[in-house]
């Protein structure tokens, strides 16, 4: 994977992870806070209304025999509305029909508690007027007996079913008919599990309402007693309450939670888009810089050592580009110096080679080089059966020139003779100073008559050179011997034959060319 995509992926993962973590923490915190507040408010309302409930009827058994707690709460809210007070929003979150035992207590004569029209049996005339309502206390103090809890529903009753074992939870009921003068309560709430379940005990921690956790008459566990809240009526603790259960949000709260959840999703999407955009921008700049460095490095690999990449900013990539430019300049300078040194070495080597194969005075090849090349030319001529002519020549009376005109004049004569020979040779011909005043020449691809004619031309050029410019009385001539038969067997033998012809030329009067 390219570095650009790696950076984009890393930024995207970091952004999404951060938003998801913050969102999850916020979502859980909000839920926990809402749950805590609702628990606290619901418990406060339950405690308030239960205190008022028990204060009005004196004790639990009388209260549930006279009026159900649910109807009591509705009546209290109706009275508040009549007094222009706002009803509590928490009432909609109270457990529906939290104490329907008064509606479902069995009648004494049948052992089965049956609800009556209007919510219970006729009012008891022995009770105070404030307590006259409907309902008859159940034999066990307001809860259906065990045999009723497991009994099938009475088919003669309209829309009545068995309550749960703890006497708590939603129960279907027939349409209520309100007596004249009674303030109707709010419409019945939706069925379903309440958001909170409350446990109610008497002053001795005996369970009155189990809250879906305990049964009537059980002792409240020790771990719940410390958190139980006392219900005090006339400075006397008459009951204890404790809340247990799970959160079941109301529609309004669920809307808030859904809005929060949607906001988190939009935040994650926005973070993903922002991380992608930043990843593209940052990775594009970084990728551009690194791509420039990569291209420059590849050009250096091909031999273009002097490279320079643009330096932008002061980050690590800029420092890398600066170091790369310095390294490139240093390498290019070192390479140039190395090339210069190499060229100098090659030139010096060539000079040394030239010095080793050339005569310093005449700048012609020396005898050793001529012998090597003559052997090569002879072998090629024999192999390809081509003609080859070897010539040896000598300056006439050269010792007399040195003795008469000085050795310096003699050296000048040698240089001029060498220059004449070198200038009038073909590229394929070979000429060398053989030693002292002697010179040798090799003419490949040249027969005897052609070689003789060329040598005679050279002899005439030497004789006609303006030697008087060197010295007024100076005259220089040259004698030559030419041998052009490769049947002699070797280049050395051919030179010996040519040397013999040179002596013949000298004996014949000098300044001439002799050939076989």
Short mmCIF file of C-alpha atoms in Angstrom, two decimals:
data_model
loop_
_atom_site.label_atom_id
_atom_site.label_comp_id
_atom_site.label_asym_id
_atom_site.label_seq_id
_atom_site.Cartn_x
_atom_site.Cartn_y
_atom_site.Cartn_z
CA UNK A 1 0.00 0.00 0.00
CA UNK A 2 1.29 3.45 -0.89
CA UNK A 3 2.19 5.87 1.88
CA UNK A 4 -0.57 8.23 0.77
CA UNK A 5 -3.29 5.65 1.31
CA UNK A 6 -1.74 4.54 4.58
CA UNK A 7 -1.90 8.11 5.90
CA UNK A 8 -5.50 8.54 4.74
CA UNK A 9 -6.48 5.28 6.41
CA UNK A 10 -4.69 6.23 9.64
CA UNK A 11 -6.34 9.66 9.79
CA UNK A 12 -9.73 8.18 8.98
CA UNK A 13 -9.39 5.48 11.62
CA UNK A 14 -8.16 8.00 14.19
CA UNK A 15 -11.00 10.43 13.49
CA UNK A 16 -13.71 7.79 13.50
CA UNK A 17 -12.30 6.14 16.60
CA UNK A 18 -12.12 9.43 18.49
CA UNK A 19 -15.65 10.48 17.51
CA UNK A 20 -17.04 7.02 18.24
CA UNK A 21 -15.36 6.93 21.66
CA UNK A 22 -16.50 10.44 22.60
CA UNK A 23 -19.99 9.73 21.25
CA UNK A 24 -20.28 6.45 23.10
CA UNK A 25 -19.13 8.03 26.35
CA UNK A 26 -21.55 10.94 25.87
CA UNK A 27 -24.43 8.64 24.95
CA UNK A 28 -23.85 6.36 27.94
CA UNK A 29 -23.40 9.35 30.24
CA UNK A 30 -26.62 10.98 29.06
CA UNK A 31 -28.54 7.73 29.44
CA UNK A 32 -27.11 7.21 32.91
CA UNK A 33 -27.88 10.79 33.90
CA UNK A 34 -31.43 10.60 32.54
CA UNK A 35 -31.94 7.26 34.23
CA UNK A 36 -30.67 8.62 37.54
CA UNK A 37 -32.81 11.75 37.38
CA UNK A 38 -35.91 9.82 36.44
CA UNK A 39 -35.35 7.28 39.18
CA UNK A 40 -34.87 10.07 41.67
CA UNK A 41 -37.92 12.04 40.50
CA UNK A 42 -40.14 8.97 40.24
CA UNK A 43 -39.13 7.82 43.72
CA UNK A 44 -39.79 11.32 45.06
CA UNK A 45 -43.27 11.39 43.55
CA UNK A 46 -44.06 7.88 44.73
CA UNK A 47 -42.89 8.78 48.23
CA UNK A 48 -44.95 11.99 48.21
CA UNK A 49 -48.15 10.33 47.05
CA UNK A 50 -47.71 7.23 49.21
CA UNK A 51 -47.18 9.47 52.23
CA UNK A 52 -50.36 11.37 51.40
CA UNK A 53 -52.17 8.07 50.70
CA UNK A 54 -51.26 6.56 54.07
CA UNK A 55 -51.83 9.84 55.87
CA UNK A 56 -55.40 10.04 54.52
CA UNK A 57 -56.41 6.48 55.32
CA UNK A 58 -54.25 5.80 58.35
CA UNK A 59 -52.71 2.45 57.39
CA UNK A 60 -52.09 0.27 54.35
CA UNK A 61 -54.92 -2.25 54.89
CA UNK A 62 -57.53 0.47 55.33
CA UNK A 63 -56.17 2.45 52.37
CA UNK A 64 -56.30 -0.35 49.82
CA UNK A 65 -59.69 -1.50 51.11
CA UNK A 66 -61.09 1.98 50.66
CA UNK A 67 -59.47 3.31 47.47
CA UNK A 68 -56.78 1.97 45.19
CA UNK A 69 -53.52 3.89 45.18
CA UNK A 70 -53.82 4.37 41.44
CA UNK A 71 -57.26 6.01 41.79
CA UNK A 72 -55.98 8.06 44.67
CA UNK A 73 -53.19 9.46 42.53
CA UNK A 74 -55.62 10.22 39.72
CA UNK A 75 -57.97 11.98 42.12
CA UNK A 76 -55.15 14.01 43.57
CA UNK A 77 -54.07 15.10 40.12
CA UNK A 78 -57.65 15.96 39.25
CA UNK A 79 -57.85 18.14 42.32
CA UNK A 80 -54.63 19.86 41.33
CA UNK A 81 -55.97 20.59 37.87
CA UNK A 82 -59.11 21.97 39.45
CA UNK A 83 -56.87 24.30 41.46
CA UNK A 84 -55.15 25.50 38.27
CA UNK A 85 -51.97 23.63 39.11
CA UNK A 86 -49.99 21.81 36.43
CA UNK A 87 -50.11 18.03 36.73
CA UNK A 88 -46.82 16.31 37.35
CA UNK A 89 -45.16 14.96 34.23
CA UNK A 90 -43.77 12.15 36.30
CA UNK A 91 -47.27 10.73 36.82
CA UNK A 92 -47.18 9.48 33.27
CA UNK A 93 -44.14 7.52 34.27
CA UNK A 94 -45.65 6.00 37.38
CA UNK A 95 -46.35 2.26 37.27
CA UNK A 96 -49.90 1.94 35.84
CA UNK A 97 -52.45 0.47 38.26
CA UNK A 98 -49.72 0.14 40.84
CA UNK A 99 -52.09 -1.25 43.45
CA UNK A 100 -55.10 -2.91 41.87
CA UNK A 101 -55.47 -5.33 44.77
CA UNK A 102 -58.52 -3.35 45.97
CA UNK A 103 -60.24 -4.03 42.65
CA UNK A 104 -59.45 -7.74 42.64
CA UNK A 105 -59.82 -8.78 46.32
CA UNK A 106 -62.15 -11.81 46.82
CA UNK A 107 -65.48 -11.18 48.60
CA UNK A 108 -65.73 -12.66 52.11
CA UNK A 109 -68.70 -14.90 51.35
CA UNK A 110 -67.12 -16.68 48.37
CA UNK A 111 -63.48 -16.52 49.30
CA UNK A 112 -62.87 -14.81 46.00
CA UNK A 113 -62.41 -11.11 45.67
CA UNK A 114 -64.40 -9.73 42.70
CA UNK A 115 -64.36 -6.09 41.59
CA UNK A 116 -67.66 -4.24 41.44
CA UNK A 117 -68.98 -1.65 39.06
CA UNK A 118 -67.49 1.71 39.87
CA UNK A 119 -64.34 0.17 41.32
CA UNK A 120 -65.56 -1.93 44.28
CA UNK A 121 -68.37 -2.89 46.62
CA UNK A 122 -70.69 -0.28 48.21
CA UNK A 123 -69.05 2.02 50.73
CA UNK A 124 -68.95 0.95 54.35
CA UNK A 125 -71.23 3.28 56.41
CA UNK A 126 -69.01 2.78 59.47
CA UNK A 127 -66.07 4.52 57.74
CA UNK A 128 -65.63 8.31 57.82
CA UNK A 129 -67.05 10.17 54.89
CA UNK A 130 -63.58 10.96 53.64
CA UNK A 131 -62.86 7.27 53.35
CA UNK A 132 -66.11 6.18 51.76
CA UNK A 133 -65.38 4.92 48.33
CA UNK A 134 -65.45 1.41 47.04
CA UNK A 135 -63.72 -1.83 47.75
CA UNK A 136 -63.59 -4.40 50.46
CA UNK A 137 -60.35 -5.41 52.20
CA UNK A 138 -58.98 -8.72 51.15
CA UNK A 139 -58.57 -11.35 53.79
CA UNK A 140 -54.76 -11.10 53.67
CA UNK A 141 -54.71 -7.33 53.96
CA UNK A 142 -55.27 -6.32 50.37
CA UNK A 143 -53.50 -9.01 48.30
CA UNK A 144 -55.26 -11.92 46.62
CA UNK A 145 -54.79 -15.20 48.40
CA UNK A 146 -52.40 -17.78 46.90
CA UNK A 147 -55.27 -19.95 45.64
CA UNK A 148 -56.59 -17.03 43.62
CA UNK A 149 -53.26 -16.28 42.03
CA UNK A 150 -53.14 -19.67 40.36
CA UNK A 151 -56.91 -19.91 39.58
CA UNK A 152 -58.24 -19.44 36.05
CA UNK A 153 -60.12 -16.22 35.32
CA UNK A 154 -63.84 -16.05 36.18
CA UNK A 155 -65.77 -16.13 32.88
CA UNK A 156 -68.67 -14.21 34.42
CA UNK A 157 -66.52 -11.15 34.94
CA UNK A 158 -66.23 -8.60 32.13
CA UNK A 159 -62.65 -8.25 30.83
CA UNK A 160 -61.05 -9.22 34.16
CA UNK A 161 -57.93 -11.35 34.34
CA UNK A 162 -55.67 -12.58 37.05
CA UNK A 163 -53.20 -10.05 38.47
CA UNK A 164 -49.51 -10.91 38.62
CA UNK A 165 -48.23 -12.79 41.64
CA UNK A 166 -46.88 -9.66 43.24
CA UNK A 167 -50.11 -7.72 42.65
CA UNK A 168 -48.24 -5.26 40.47
CA UNK A 169 -48.49 -4.53 36.76
CA UNK A 170 -50.93 -3.53 34.09
CA UNK A 171 -54.40 -5.11 34.25
CA UNK A 172 -57.20 -4.87 31.72
CA UNK A 173 -60.44 -3.58 33.14
CA UNK A 174 -63.95 -2.74 32.08
CA UNK A 175 -64.85 0.79 31.22
CA UNK A 176 -65.23 2.65 34.48
CA UNK A 177 -68.38 4.54 35.32
CA UNK A 178 -67.89 7.44 37.65
CA UNK A 179 -70.49 8.22 40.35
CA UNK A 180 -72.16 11.60 40.19
CA UNK A 181 -69.97 14.37 41.51
CA UNK A 182 -66.77 12.37 41.15
CA UNK A 183 -64.03 14.12 39.19
CA UNK A 184 -62.95 11.80 36.42
CA UNK A 185 -59.24 11.14 36.34
CA UNK A 186 -57.02 11.18 33.29
CA UNK A 187 -57.58 8.49 30.67
CA UNK A 188 -56.09 5.13 31.49
CA UNK A 189 -52.40 4.88 30.59
CA UNK A 190 -50.94 2.51 28.05
CA UNK A 191 -50.35 -1.08 29.03
CA UNK A 192 -46.81 -2.34 29.30
CA UNK A 193 -44.08 -2.61 31.91
CA UNK A 194 -43.67 0.44 34.14
CA UNK A 195 -40.43 2.36 33.93
CA UNK A 196 -39.72 1.74 37.63
CA UNK A 197 -40.90 -0.81 40.14
CA UNK A 198 -41.21 0.26 43.74
CA UNK A 199 -40.97 -1.97 46.80
CA UNK A 200 -43.17 -1.03 49.77
CA UNK A 201 -42.83 -2.55 53.22
CA UNK A 202 -44.45 -1.94 56.55
CA UNK A 203 -42.60 -0.53 59.54
CA UNK A 204 -41.17 -4.01 60.26
CA UNK A 205 -39.75 -4.38 56.73
CA UNK A 206 -42.47 -6.90 55.71
CA UNK A 207 -43.21 -6.60 52.02
CA UNK A 208 -46.51 -4.99 51.04
CA UNK A 209 -45.64 -4.34 47.38
CA UNK A 210 -42.98 -6.62 45.89
CA UNK A 211 -42.09 -4.43 42.88
CA UNK A 212 -41.73 -7.51 40.72
CA UNK A 213 -38.91 -8.72 42.95
CA UNK A 214 -40.43 -9.93 46.21
CA UNK A 215 -43.70 -11.46 47.41
CA UNK A 216 -46.18 -10.17 49.88
CA UNK A 217 -45.17 -10.82 53.47
CA UNK A 218 -41.50 -11.52 52.77
CA UNK A 219 -38.85 -9.79 54.78
CA UNK A 220 -36.96 -7.08 52.92
CA UNK A 221 -33.36 -8.25 52.33
CA UNK A 222 -30.70 -6.63 54.47
CA UNK A 223 -28.89 -5.16 51.47
CA UNK A 224 -32.02 -3.17 50.54
CA UNK A 225 -32.87 -1.95 54.00
CA UNK A 226 -29.98 0.50 54.15
CA UNK A 227 -31.22 2.30 51.02
CA UNK A 228 -34.91 2.08 51.90
CA UNK A 229 -36.62 5.42 52.53
CA UNK A 230 -38.97 5.84 55.46
CA UNK A 231 -42.56 7.03 54.98
CA UNK A 232 -43.44 9.11 58.02
CA UNK A 233 -47.00 10.00 58.97
CA UNK A 234 -47.57 12.18 62.07
CA UNK A 235 -43.96 11.75 63.14
CA UNK A 236 -44.27 7.98 62.99
CA UNK A 237 -42.64 5.66 60.46
CA UNK A 238 -45.45 3.63 58.97
CA UNK A 239 -43.69 2.13 55.94
CA UNK A 240 -40.50 1.95 53.89
CA UNK A 241 -40.03 2.25 50.14
CA UNK A 242 -37.26 1.17 47.77
CA UNK A 243 -36.99 1.43 43.98
CA UNK A 244 -35.70 -1.32 41.70
CA UNK A 245 -36.04 -1.95 38.00
CA UNK A 246 -34.77 -1.00 34.58
CA UNK A 247 -35.20 2.08 32.45
CA UNK A 248 -38.09 2.19 30.00
CA UNK A 249 -37.97 5.66 28.38
CA UNK A 250 -41.12 7.59 27.66
CA UNK A 251 -41.86 8.55 24.05
CA UNK A 252 -40.61 12.08 24.68
CA UNK A 253 -37.39 10.84 26.24
CA UNK A 254 -36.97 8.30 23.47
CA UNK A 255 -37.19 11.14 20.97
CA UNK A 256 -34.44 12.95 22.82
CA UNK A 257 -32.28 9.83 22.89
CA UNK A 258 -32.95 9.18 19.19
CA UNK A 259 -32.01 12.77 18.41
CA UNK A 260 -28.80 12.32 20.39
CA UNK A 261 -28.08 9.05 18.58
CA UNK A 262 -28.71 10.66 15.19
CA UNK A 263 -26.47 13.56 16.14
CA UNK A 264 -23.71 11.14 17.01
CA UNK A 265 -24.15 9.39 13.67
CA UNK A 266 -23.99 12.69 11.81
CA UNK A 267 -20.94 13.61 13.87
CA UNK A 268 -19.25 10.35 12.92
CA UNK A 269 -20.12 10.93 9.26
CA UNK A 270 -18.81 14.51 9.42
CA UNK A 271 -15.64 13.31 11.16
CA UNK A 272 -15.18 10.66 8.48
CA UNK A 273 -15.57 13.26 5.74
CA UNK A 274 -13.23 15.69 7.47
CA UNK A 275 -10.66 12.98 8.14
CA UNK A 276 -10.86 11.87 4.51
CA UNK A 277 -10.45 15.46 3.27
CA UNK A 278 -7.52 16.12 5.61
CA UNK A 279 -6.00 12.78 4.65
CA UNK A 280 -6.25 13.66 0.97
CA UNK A 281 -4.75 17.13 1.46
CA UNK A 282 -1.98 16.09 3.83
CA UNK A 283 -1.10 12.92 1.97
CA UNK A 284 -1.11 14.78 -1.35
CA UNK A 285 1.47 17.28 -0.09
CA UNK A 286 3.56 14.59 1.56
CA UNK A 287 3.24 12.29 -1.43
CA UNK A 288 4.26 15.12 -3.79
CA UNK A 289 7.41 15.81 -1.77
CA UNK A 290 8.33 12.15 -1.42
CA UNK A 291 7.56 11.49 -5.10
CA UNK A 292 9.94 14.31 -6.03
CA UNK A 293 12.63 12.76 -3.83
CA UNK A 294 11.97 9.34 -5.37
CA UNK A 295 12.24 10.65 -8.94
CA UNK A 296 15.43 12.53 -8.11
CA UNK A 297 16.93 9.41 -6.51
CA UNK A 298 16.08 7.36 -9.61
CA UNK A 299 17.75 9.95 -11.86
CA UNK A 300 20.81 9.81 -9.63
CA UNK A 301 20.80 6.04 -10.03
CA UNK A 302 20.96 6.53 -13.80
CA UNK A 303 24.01 8.77 -13.47
CA UNK A 304 22.49 12.26 -13.17
CA UNK A 305 24.05 12.99 -9.82
CA UNK A 306 23.33 16.71 -9.62
CA UNK A 307 19.68 16.87 -8.54
CA UNK A 308 17.76 19.45 -6.54
CA UNK A 309 14.26 19.05 -5.14
CA UNK A 310 12.14 21.96 -3.80
CA UNK A 311 12.18 22.48 -0.03
CA UNK A 312 8.84 23.54 1.47
CA UNK A 313 8.27 24.19 5.15
CA UNK A 314 10.40 23.19 8.11
CA UNK A 315 9.16 19.70 8.86
CA UNK A 316 10.98 16.39 8.61
CA UNK A 317 10.27 16.07 4.90
CA UNK A 318 11.81 19.51 4.32
CA UNK A 319 14.86 18.49 6.36
CA UNK A 320 15.11 15.31 4.28
CA UNK A 321 14.89 17.33 1.05
CA UNK A 322 17.59 19.73 2.29
CA UNK A 323 19.89 16.85 3.20
CA UNK A 324 19.17 15.21 -0.16
CA UNK A 325 20.09 18.38 -2.07
CA UNK A 326 23.33 18.72 -0.08
CA UNK A 327 24.17 15.06 -0.69
CA UNK A 328 23.40 15.38 -4.39
CA UNK A 329 25.60 18.45 -4.76
CA UNK A 330 28.43 16.80 -2.86
CA UNK A 331 28.18 13.60 -4.89
CA UNK A 332 28.07 15.53 -8.16
CA UNK A 333 31.12 17.60 -7.14
CA UNK A 334 32.99 14.49 -6.04
CA UNK A 335 32.04 12.75 -9.28
CA UNK A 336 33.24 15.70 -11.34
CA UNK A 337 36.51 15.73 -9.46
CA UNK A 338 36.80 11.99 -9.94
CA UNK A 339 36.14 12.30 -13.67
CA UNK A 340 38.69 15.09 -13.93
CA UNK A 341 41.20 13.02 -12.02
CA UNK A 342 40.42 10.00 -14.17
CA UNK A 343 40.88 12.01 -17.35
CA UNK A 344 44.14 13.36 -16.01
CA UNK A 345 45.30 9.87 -15.17
CA UNK A 346 44.33 8.62 -18.61
CA UNK A 347 46.11 11.54 -20.22
CA UNK A 348 49.18 10.95 -18.12
CA UNK A 349 49.03 7.26 -18.88
CA UNK A 350 48.80 8.05 -22.58
CA UNK A 351 51.70 10.43 -22.23
CA UNK A 352 53.70 7.79 -20.42
CA UNK A 353 52.84 5.30 -23.12
CA UNK A 354 53.83 7.77 -25.80
CA UNK A 355 57.04 8.47 -23.95
CA UNK A 356 57.69 4.77 -23.75
CA UNK A 357 57.17 4.17 -27.49
CA UNK A 358 58.43 7.46 -28.99
CA UNK A 359 61.81 9.05 -29.42
CA UNK A 360 62.06 12.22 -27.40
CA UNK A 361 64.19 14.08 -29.95
CA UNK A 362 62.37 13.36 -33.22
CA UNK A 363 58.92 12.42 -31.82
CA UNK A 364 59.04 9.30 -34.00
CA UNK A 365 58.39 5.82 -32.63
CA UNK A 366 61.36 4.14 -30.99
CA UNK A 367 62.99 0.87 -31.99
CA UNK A 368 61.12 -1.31 -29.48
CA UNK A 369 57.71 -0.16 -30.69
CA UNK A 370 58.75 -0.51 -34.32
CA UNK A 371 59.91 -4.11 -33.77
CA UNK A 372 56.55 -5.03 -32.15
CA UNK A 373 54.50 -3.40 -34.90
CA UNK A 374 56.72 -4.75 -37.68
CA UNK A 375 56.18 -8.31 -36.44
CA UNK A 376 52.41 -7.70 -36.35
CA UNK A 377 52.40 -6.26 -39.90
CA UNK A 378 54.53 -9.14 -41.15
CA UNK A 379 52.19 -11.78 -39.65
CA UNK A 380 49.15 -10.05 -41.16
CA UNK A 381 50.85 -9.89 -44.58
CA UNK A 382 51.72 -13.58 -44.43
CA UNK A 383 48.24 -14.56 -43.24
CA UNK A 384 46.43 -12.56 -45.90
CA UNK A 385 49.18 -12.94 -48.54
CA UNK A 386 49.51 -9.21 -48.94
CA UNK A 387 52.67 -7.23 -49.85
CA UNK A 388 54.87 -5.59 -47.20
CA UNK A 389 57.99 -3.45 -47.63
CA UNK A 390 60.51 -2.61 -44.89
CA UNK A 391 63.01 0.24 -45.29
CA UNK A 392 66.14 1.20 -43.30
CA UNK A 393 67.89 4.51 -43.99
CA UNK A 394 70.84 6.51 -42.66
CA UNK A 395 71.89 10.20 -42.79
CA UNK A 396 75.06 10.55 -44.84
CA UNK A 397 78.19 11.76 -43.02
CA UNK A 398 76.24 12.49 -39.83
CA UNK A 399 79.37 12.16 -37.67
CA UNK A 400 81.06 14.86 -39.79
CA UNK A 401 78.02 17.12 -39.23
CA UNK A 402 78.33 16.71 -35.46
CA UNK A 403 82.07 17.28 -35.55
CA UNK A 404 81.92 20.25 -37.94
CA UNK A 405 78.77 22.06 -36.88
CA UNK A 406 78.30 20.81 -33.27
CA UNK A 407 76.03 18.21 -31.73
CA UNK A 408 73.26 20.80 -31.40
CA UNK A 409 73.23 21.18 -35.16
CA UNK A 410 73.21 17.43 -35.44
CA UNK A 411 70.16 17.21 -33.19
CA UNK A 412 68.44 19.86 -35.32
CA UNK A 413 69.16 17.85 -38.42
CA UNK A 414 67.65 14.72 -36.78
CA UNK A 415 64.47 16.62 -35.79
CA UNK A 416 64.00 18.02 -39.31
CA UNK A 417 64.58 14.66 -40.95
CA UNK A 418 62.10 13.03 -38.56
CA UNK A 419 59.53 15.74 -39.30
CA UNK A 420 59.91 15.26 -43.08
CA UNK A 421 59.47 11.51 -42.76
CA UNK A 422 56.43 11.83 -40.47
CA UNK A 423 54.63 14.43 -42.59
CA UNK A 424 54.93 12.50 -45.85
CA UNK A 425 53.83 9.10 -44.58
CA UNK A 426 50.43 7.50 -45.06
CA UNK A 427 48.31 6.75 -42.02
CA UNK A 428 48.91 3.05 -42.45
CA UNK A 429 52.71 3.49 -42.71
CA UNK A 430 55.08 3.23 -39.77
CA UNK A 431 58.29 5.24 -39.24
CA UNK A 432 60.69 5.16 -36.29
CA UNK A 433 64.14 6.28 -35.20
CA UNK A 434 66.12 3.09 -35.02
CA UNK A 435 69.13 4.52 -33.25
CA UNK A 436 71.64 7.38 -33.78
CA UNK A 437 71.16 8.69 -37.33
CA UNK A 438 69.32 5.53 -38.53
CA UNK A 439 65.58 5.44 -39.35
CA UNK A 440 63.29 2.55 -40.29
CA UNK A 441 59.96 2.48 -42.16
CA UNK A 442 57.27 -0.12 -42.84
CA UNK A 443 54.85 0.13 -45.79
CA UNK A 444 51.96 -2.37 -45.50
CA UNK A 445 50.01 -3.22 -48.67
CA UNK A 446 52.97 -1.86 -50.67
CA UNK A 447 55.10 -3.75 -53.19
CA UNK A 448 58.79 -3.20 -53.95
CA UNK A 449 58.48 -0.71 -56.86
CA UNK A 450 55.98 1.47 -54.99
CA UNK A 451 58.15 1.47 -51.88
CA UNK A 452 61.23 2.43 -53.90
CA UNK A 453 59.38 5.32 -55.52
CA UNK A 454 58.14 6.59 -52.14
CA UNK A 455 61.60 6.34 -50.62
CA UNK A 456 63.16 8.17 -53.55
CA UNK A 457 60.62 10.95 -53.04
CA UNK A 458 61.52 11.17 -49.37
CA UNK A 459 65.25 11.21 -50.22
CA UNK A 460 64.71 14.11 -52.59
CA UNK A 461 62.70 16.05 -49.98
CA UNK A 462 65.46 15.68 -47.43
CA UNK A 463 68.10 16.75 -49.96
CA UNK A 464 66.04 19.76 -51.03
CA UNK A 465 65.26 20.96 -47.49
CA UNK A 466 66.65 24.49 -46.83
CA UNK A 467 69.44 23.38 -44.58
CA UNK A 468 71.27 26.64 -45.07
CA UNK A 469 68.77 28.13 -42.66
CA UNK A 470 70.25 25.87 -40.00
CA UNK A 471 73.80 26.62 -41.14
CA UNK A 472 74.98 28.33 -44.37
CA UNK A 473 77.33 25.55 -45.27
CA UNK A 474 75.12 22.64 -44.12
CA UNK A 475 74.00 19.99 -46.63
CA UNK A 476 72.13 16.82 -45.62
CA UNK A 477 71.43 13.69 -47.72
CA UNK A 478 70.12 10.20 -46.89
CA UNK A 479 70.81 6.68 -48.20
CA UNK A 480 68.06 3.97 -48.08
CA UNK A 481 67.75 0.21 -48.47
CA UNK A 482 64.33 -1.31 -49.42
CA UNK A 483 63.31 -4.97 -49.06
CA UNK A 484 59.80 -6.18 -50.01
CA UNK A 485 59.85 -10.00 -50.05
CA UNK A 486 57.89 -11.62 -47.21
CA UNK A 487 59.40 -14.97 -48.16
CA UNK A 488 62.33 -13.97 -45.96
CA UNK A 489 60.47 -15.62 -43.09
CA UNK A 490 60.30 -12.79 -40.50
CA UNK A 491 60.32 -9.05 -40.09
CA UNK A 492 63.73 -9.24 -38.48
CA UNK A 493 65.16 -11.05 -41.52
CA UNK A 494 63.60 -8.51 -43.85
CA UNK A 495 65.27 -5.69 -41.85
CA UNK A 496 68.60 -7.46 -42.13
CA UNK A 497 68.14 -7.68 -45.89
CA UNK A 498 67.25 -3.99 -46.03
CA UNK A 499 70.29 -3.10 -43.91
CA UNK A 500 72.53 -4.94 -46.40
CA UNK A 501 70.98 -2.92 -49.23
CA UNK A 502 71.62 0.29 -47.18
CA UNK A 503 75.33 -0.49 -47.06
CA UNK A 504 75.29 -1.10 -50.81
CA UNK A 505 73.76 2.35 -51.26
CA UNK A 506 76.48 3.94 -49.16
CA UNK A 507 79.20 2.09 -51.04
CA UNK A 508 77.63 3.21 -54.30
CA UNK A 509 78.11 6.89 -53.44
CA UNK A 510 75.33 7.65 -50.88
CA UNK A 511 72.17 9.76 -51.38
CA UNK A 512 70.40 6.97 -53.17
CA UNK A 513 67.88 4.11 -52.75
CA UNK A 514 68.90 0.49 -53.23
CA UNK A 515 66.36 -2.39 -53.43
CA UNK A 516 66.46 -6.11 -54.07
#
